[in-house]
mmCIF file of C-alpha atoms in Angstrom:
data_model
loop_
_atom_site.group_PDB
_atom_site.id
_atom_site.type_symbol
_atom_site.label_atom_id
_atom_site.label_comp_id
_atom_site.label_asym_id
_atom_site.label_seq_id
_atom_site.Cartn_x
_atom_site.Cartn_y
_atom_site.Cartn_z
ATOM 1 C CA MET Z 1 53.167 34.352 8.069
ATOM 2 C CA GLY Z 2 55.253 32.051 10.182
ATOM 3 C CA MET Z 3 55.476 28.772 11.997
ATOM 4 C CA GLU Z 4 57.687 26.798 14.298
ATOM 5 C CA ARG Z 5 61.057 26.235 12.729
ATOM 6 C CA GLY Z 6 61.386 22.747 11.434
ATOM 7 C CA SER Z 7 63.180 21.035 8.609
ATOM 8 C CA PHE Z 8 61.768 22.078 5.239
ATOM 9 C CA ALA Z 9 64.752 21.367 3.074
ATOM 10 C CA ALA Z 10 63.027 19.520 0.224
ATOM 11 C CA ARG Z 11 62.462 21.904 -2.652
ATOM 12 C CA HIS Z 12 59.200 21.596 -4.467
ATOM 13 C CA HIS Z 13 57.336 24.304 -6.264
ATOM 14 C CA PHE Z 14 54.210 25.203 -4.351
ATOM 15 C CA ASP Z 15 51.987 23.542 -7.054
ATOM 16 C CA SER Z 16 53.976 20.349 -7.046
ATOM 17 C CA LEU Z 17 54.136 19.777 -3.311
ATOM 18 C CA PRO Z 18 53.249 16.185 -2.328
ATOM 19 C CA LEU Z 19 49.693 15.515 -1.013
ATOM 20 C CA SER Z 20 50.346 14.122 2.457
ATOM 21 C CA PRO Z 21 47.858 11.225 3.020
ATOM 22 C CA ASP Z 22 47.930 11.585 6.854
ATOM 23 C CA THR Z 23 47.130 15.329 6.945
ATOM 24 C CA ASP Z 24 43.520 16.237 6.385
ATOM 25 C CA VAL Z 25 43.027 19.694 4.804
ATOM 26 C CA ARG Z 26 39.586 21.268 4.379
ATOM 27 C CA CYS Z 27 37.735 24.524 4.645
ATOM 28 C CA ALA Z 28 37.343 25.562 8.250
ATOM 29 C CA GLN Z 29 34.078 25.455 10.123
ATOM 30 C CA PHE Z 30 32.858 28.492 11.984
ATOM 31 C CA SER Z 31 33.342 26.655 15.292
ATOM 32 C CA GLU Z 32 37.133 26.305 14.616
ATOM 33 C CA ILE Z 33 37.865 29.995 14.086
ATOM 34 C CA ALA Z 34 38.744 30.827 17.715
ATOM 35 C CA ALA Z 35 41.254 27.901 17.850
ATOM 36 C CA LEU Z 36 42.770 28.950 14.499
ATOM 37 C CA SER Z 37 43.066 32.562 15.626
ATOM 38 C CA ASP Z 38 44.760 31.480 18.853
ATOM 39 C CA MET Z 39 47.217 29.263 16.922
ATOM 40 C CA ALA Z 40 48.065 32.088 14.507
ATOM 41 C CA ARG Z 41 48.747 34.510 17.357
ATOM 42 C CA ARG Z 42 50.963 31.970 19.100
ATOM 43 C CA LEU Z 43 52.970 30.935 16.024
ATOM 44 C CA VAL Z 44 53.070 33.991 13.756
ATOM 45 C CA PRO Z 45 54.923 36.981 15.156
ATOM 46 C CA GLY Z 46 53.103 40.302 14.823
ATOM 47 C CA VAL Z 47 49.728 38.776 13.919
ATOM 48 C CA ARG Z 48 47.111 41.162 15.036
ATOM 49 C CA ILE Z 49 44.178 39.421 13.392
ATOM 50 C CA GLY Z 50 41.676 38.715 16.113
ATOM 51 C CA THR Z 51 38.943 36.098 16.150
ATOM 52 C CA ALA Z 52 36.323 38.704 15.152
ATOM 53 C CA GLU Z 53 38.244 39.790 12.027
ATOM 54 C CA LEU Z 54 38.890 36.199 11.067
ATOM 55 C CA ALA Z 55 35.189 35.438 11.469
ATOM 56 C CA ASN Z 56 34.302 38.430 9.277
ATOM 57 C CA TYR Z 57 36.459 37.217 6.375
ATOM 58 C CA PHE Z 58 35.317 33.664 6.852
ATOM 59 C CA THR Z 59 31.725 34.867 6.547
ATOM 60 C CA PHE Z 60 32.640 36.926 3.492
ATOM 61 C CA ASP Z 61 34.432 33.984 1.856
ATOM 62 C CA PRO Z 62 34.334 30.526 3.546
ATOM 63 C CA GLN Z 63 37.012 29.218 1.170
ATOM 64 C CA SER Z 64 39.582 31.667 2.594
ATOM 65 C CA LEU Z 65 40.318 29.616 5.724
ATOM 66 C CA LEU Z 66 41.709 26.071 5.752
ATOM 67 C CA THR Z 67 42.383 23.717 8.642
ATOM 68 C CA PHE Z 68 45.129 21.114 8.759
ATOM 69 C CA SER Z 69 44.447 18.146 11.056
ATOM 70 C CA ARG Z 70 46.033 14.796 11.805
ATOM 71 C CA LYS Z 71 43.981 12.027 13.382
ATOM 72 C CA GLY Z 72 41.241 14.509 14.158
ATOM 73 C CA ARG Z 73 43.575 16.971 15.987
ATOM 74 C CA LEU Z 74 44.060 20.492 14.705
ATOM 75 C CA VAL Z 75 47.771 20.928 13.720
ATOM 76 C CA GLY Z 76 47.582 24.040 11.568
ATOM 77 C CA GLY Z 77 45.718 26.354 9.351
ATOM 78 C CA MET Z 78 46.091 28.734 6.472
ATOM 79 C CA ALA Z 79 44.253 31.963 5.727
ATOM 80 C CA PHE Z 80 44.101 33.718 2.386
ATOM 81 C CA LEU Z 81 42.848 37.028 1.026
ATOM 82 C CA PHE Z 82 41.425 36.534 -2.473
ATOM 83 C CA LEU Z 83 42.045 39.858 -4.130
ATOM 84 C CA ASN Z 84 40.265 41.318 -7.137
ATOM 85 C CA ASP Z 85 42.080 43.608 -9.674
ATOM 86 C CA ARG Z 86 41.665 46.595 -7.385
ATOM 87 C CA GLY Z 87 43.054 44.661 -4.411
ATOM 88 C CA HIS Z 88 45.950 43.279 -6.477
ATOM 89 C CA ASP Z 89 47.027 46.831 -7.465
ATOM 90 C CA ALA Z 90 46.559 48.037 -3.903
ATOM 91 C CA LEU Z 91 48.771 45.201 -2.622
ATOM 92 C CA LEU Z 92 51.687 46.114 -4.950
ATOM 93 C CA LEU Z 93 51.297 49.833 -4.226
ATOM 94 C CA ASP Z 94 51.123 49.286 -0.432
ATOM 95 C CA GLU Z 95 47.632 50.870 -0.385
ATOM 96 C CA ILE Z 96 45.903 47.992 1.345
ATOM 97 C CA CYS Z 97 45.567 47.503 5.084
ATOM 98 C CA LEU Z 98 46.539 43.868 5.331
ATOM 99 C CA THR Z 99 45.422 43.473 8.955
ATOM 100 C CA ALA Z 100 41.890 44.720 8.098
ATOM 101 C CA PRO Z 101 41.537 44.870 4.336
ATOM 102 C CA ASP Z 102 38.548 46.680 2.855
ATOM 103 C CA THR Z 103 36.132 44.163 1.365
ATOM 104 C CA ARG Z 104 36.081 46.190 -1.913
ATOM 105 C CA HIS Z 105 39.625 44.819 -2.438
ATOM 106 C CA LEU Z 106 38.392 41.248 -2.091
ATOM 107 C CA ALA Z 107 36.963 39.156 -4.912
ATOM 108 C CA ALA Z 108 33.290 38.405 -4.552
ATOM 109 C CA ALA Z 109 32.111 34.869 -5.375
ATOM 110 C CA ASN Z 110 31.232 35.917 -8.959
ATOM 111 C CA GLU Z 111 34.359 38.017 -9.488
ATOM 112 C CA GLU Z 112 37.672 36.803 -10.838
ATOM 113 C CA VAL Z 113 40.411 36.286 -8.266
ATOM 114 C CA SER Z 114 43.324 38.352 -9.571
ATOM 115 C CA ALA Z 115 45.875 37.527 -6.778
ATOM 116 C CA ILE Z 116 45.998 35.376 -3.672
ATOM 117 C CA TYR Z 117 47.613 36.898 -0.608
ATOM 118 C CA ILE Z 118 48.634 34.274 1.972
ATOM 119 C CA TRP Z 119 47.530 35.982 5.148
ATOM 120 C CA ALA Z 120 48.992 33.397 7.546
ATOM 121 C CA ILE Z 121 50.333 29.912 7.698
ATOM 122 C CA ALA Z 122 50.318 28.515 11.209
ATOM 123 C CA ALA Z 123 51.457 24.943 11.673
ATOM 124 C CA THR Z 124 53.058 22.888 14.398
ATOM 125 C CA GLY Z 125 55.547 20.110 13.779
ATOM 126 C CA ARG Z 126 54.501 17.927 10.884
ATOM 127 C CA GLY Z 127 51.371 20.009 10.286
ATOM 128 C CA ILE Z 128 53.294 21.797 7.541
ATOM 129 C CA ALA Z 129 52.745 18.679 5.429
ATOM 130 C CA GLY Z 130 49.281 20.063 4.791
ATOM 131 C CA LEU Z 131 50.747 22.646 2.407
ATOM 132 C CA GLY Z 132 50.488 20.313 -0.605
ATOM 133 C CA LYS Z 133 46.714 19.928 -0.117
ATOM 134 C CA ALA Z 134 46.359 23.647 0.537
ATOM 135 C CA ALA Z 135 48.059 24.283 -2.871
ATOM 136 C CA ALA Z 136 45.610 21.810 -4.421
ATOM 137 C CA HIS Z 137 42.693 23.892 -2.963
ATOM 138 C CA LEU Z 138 44.162 26.884 -4.824
ATOM 139 C CA ARG Z 139 44.166 24.978 -8.111
ATOM 140 C CA GLN Z 140 40.350 25.082 -8.307
ATOM 141 C CA ALA Z 141 39.061 26.979 -11.307
ATOM 142 C CA ARG Z 142 38.246 30.034 -9.244
ATOM 143 C CA PHE Z 143 41.853 30.552 -8.072
ATOM 144 C CA ARG Z 144 43.894 28.805 -10.714
ATOM 145 C CA SER Z 145 45.038 31.825 -12.706
ATOM 146 C CA ALA Z 146 45.944 33.967 -9.614
ATOM 147 C CA ASP Z 147 49.582 34.215 -8.546
ATOM 148 C CA CYS Z 148 50.263 33.905 -4.815
ATOM 149 C CA TYR Z 149 51.820 36.607 -2.593
ATOM 150 C CA ALA Z 150 53.134 36.500 0.971
ATOM 151 C CA GLN Z 151 55.262 38.425 3.410
ATOM 152 C CA PRO Z 152 57.330 36.052 5.578
ATOM 153 C CA SER Z 153 57.508 37.186 9.200
ATOM 154 C CA THR Z 154 59.852 34.487 10.535
ATOM 155 C CA LEU Z 155 62.986 32.714 9.287
ATOM 156 C CA ALA Z 156 61.000 29.518 8.958
ATOM 157 C CA GLY Z 157 58.409 31.287 6.910
ATOM 158 C CA ARG Z 158 61.123 32.667 4.633
ATOM 159 C CA ASP Z 159 62.585 29.090 4.337
ATOM 160 C CA ILE Z 160 59.166 27.906 3.169
ATOM 161 C CA MET Z 161 58.941 30.692 0.636
ATOM 162 C CA LYS Z 162 62.381 29.815 -0.784
ATOM 163 C CA ALA Z 163 61.714 26.101 -0.837
ATOM 164 C CA THR Z 164 58.393 26.410 -2.614
ATOM 165 C CA GLY Z 165 59.351 28.752 -5.528
ATOM 166 C CA PHE Z 166 58.387 32.126 -4.068
ATOM 167 C CA GLU Z 167 60.698 35.066 -4.928
ATOM 168 C CA PRO Z 168 60.925 38.595 -3.674
ATOM 169 C CA VAL Z 169 59.168 40.979 -6.037
ATOM 170 C CA PRO Z 170 59.673 44.730 -6.594
ATOM 171 C CA SER Z 171 56.727 46.548 -5.028
ATOM 172 C CA PHE Z 172 56.001 49.377 -2.602
ATOM 173 C CA GLN Z 173 54.821 46.717 -0.171
ATOM 174 C CA PRO Z 174 57.807 45.852 2.065
ATOM 175 C CA ASP Z 175 59.300 42.341 1.713
ATOM 176 C CA LEU Z 176 56.620 41.053 -0.631
ATOM 177 C CA TRP Z 177 57.244 37.636 -2.216
ATOM 178 C CA CYS Z 178 55.416 36.182 -5.143
ATOM 179 C CA TYR Z 179 54.885 32.635 -6.453
ATOM 180 C CA GLU Z 180 54.050 32.776 -10.142
ATOM 181 C CA ARG Z 181 51.835 29.854 -11.180
ATOM 182 C CA PRO Z 182 53.692 27.676 -13.651
ATOM 183 C CA TRP Z 183 50.976 28.076 -16.280
ATOM 184 C CA ASN Z 184 51.256 31.882 -16.065
ATOM 185 C CA ARG Z 185 54.947 31.954 -16.808
ATOM 186 C CA GLN Z 186 56.190 33.335 -20.108
ATOM 187 C CA PRO Z 187 58.078 30.693 -22.070
ATOM 188 C CA LEU Z 188 61.808 31.560 -22.052
ATOM 189 C CA ARG Z 189 62.906 32.807 -25.425
ATOM 190 C CA MET Z 190 66.084 31.073 -26.454
ATOM 191 C CA PRO Z 191 69.044 33.381 -26.921
ATOM 192 C CA GLY Z 192 69.744 31.595 -30.247
ATOM 193 C CA ALA Z 193 66.617 33.065 -31.700
ATOM 194 C CA ILE Z 194 67.797 36.567 -30.813
ATOM 195 C CA ILE Z 195 71.271 35.997 -32.317
ATOM 196 C CA GLN Z 196 69.769 34.685 -35.559
ATOM 197 C CA ALA Z 197 67.410 37.645 -35.795
ATOM 198 C CA ARG Z 198 70.330 40.019 -35.267
ATOM 199 C CA SER Z 199 72.609 38.431 -37.834
ATOM 200 C CA PHE Z 200 69.719 38.421 -40.308
ATOM 201 C CA ALA Z 201 69.249 42.132 -39.721
ATOM 202 C CA ASP Z 202 73.030 42.693 -40.103
ATOM 203 C CA ALA Z 203 72.991 40.800 -43.397
ATOM 204 C CA ARG Z 204 70.418 43.172 -44.833
ATOM 205 C CA HIS Z 205 72.654 46.227 -44.231
#
């Protein structure tokens, strides 16, 4: 994933990004796929996803492709792979071909989405403001419990990851970052509780 380098200093967790009123974010239409594919190739280094592949995934899951527009002009887009349990495991084990994933790794409409892989973020200038509404798209019931994964391919992409609460995760997949949804996080156990438990155990000896 990548984009033109711009200032993205404000730190907000992905799920608390502001919803920019002047950026319109919606599911793509089939007619926009060629333009989105071209934008991704131009802005994201190493993207080898052609228009045909993008069209395939769009047909498989129309919710996997978003467009960002301002005043009717396309300023960005975001593509996701919605992975089922099998796909989630394959991602962590580096057993998935991310440029042409097997559809058996992808969640069908009636299957739980176990993980969301952010395939690409392509945005020019202020188009990146669309991220807040993209995150809102991923808070729908179908996606809400799935953590998000990404592999930044540019410095700007890495800056976005850091600024929105993604962290590198141990996996066989090189440079994989994960954003854990706030409602999936384990509550932190206070060290005090551990100390009390230990002194209670000591008192019994």
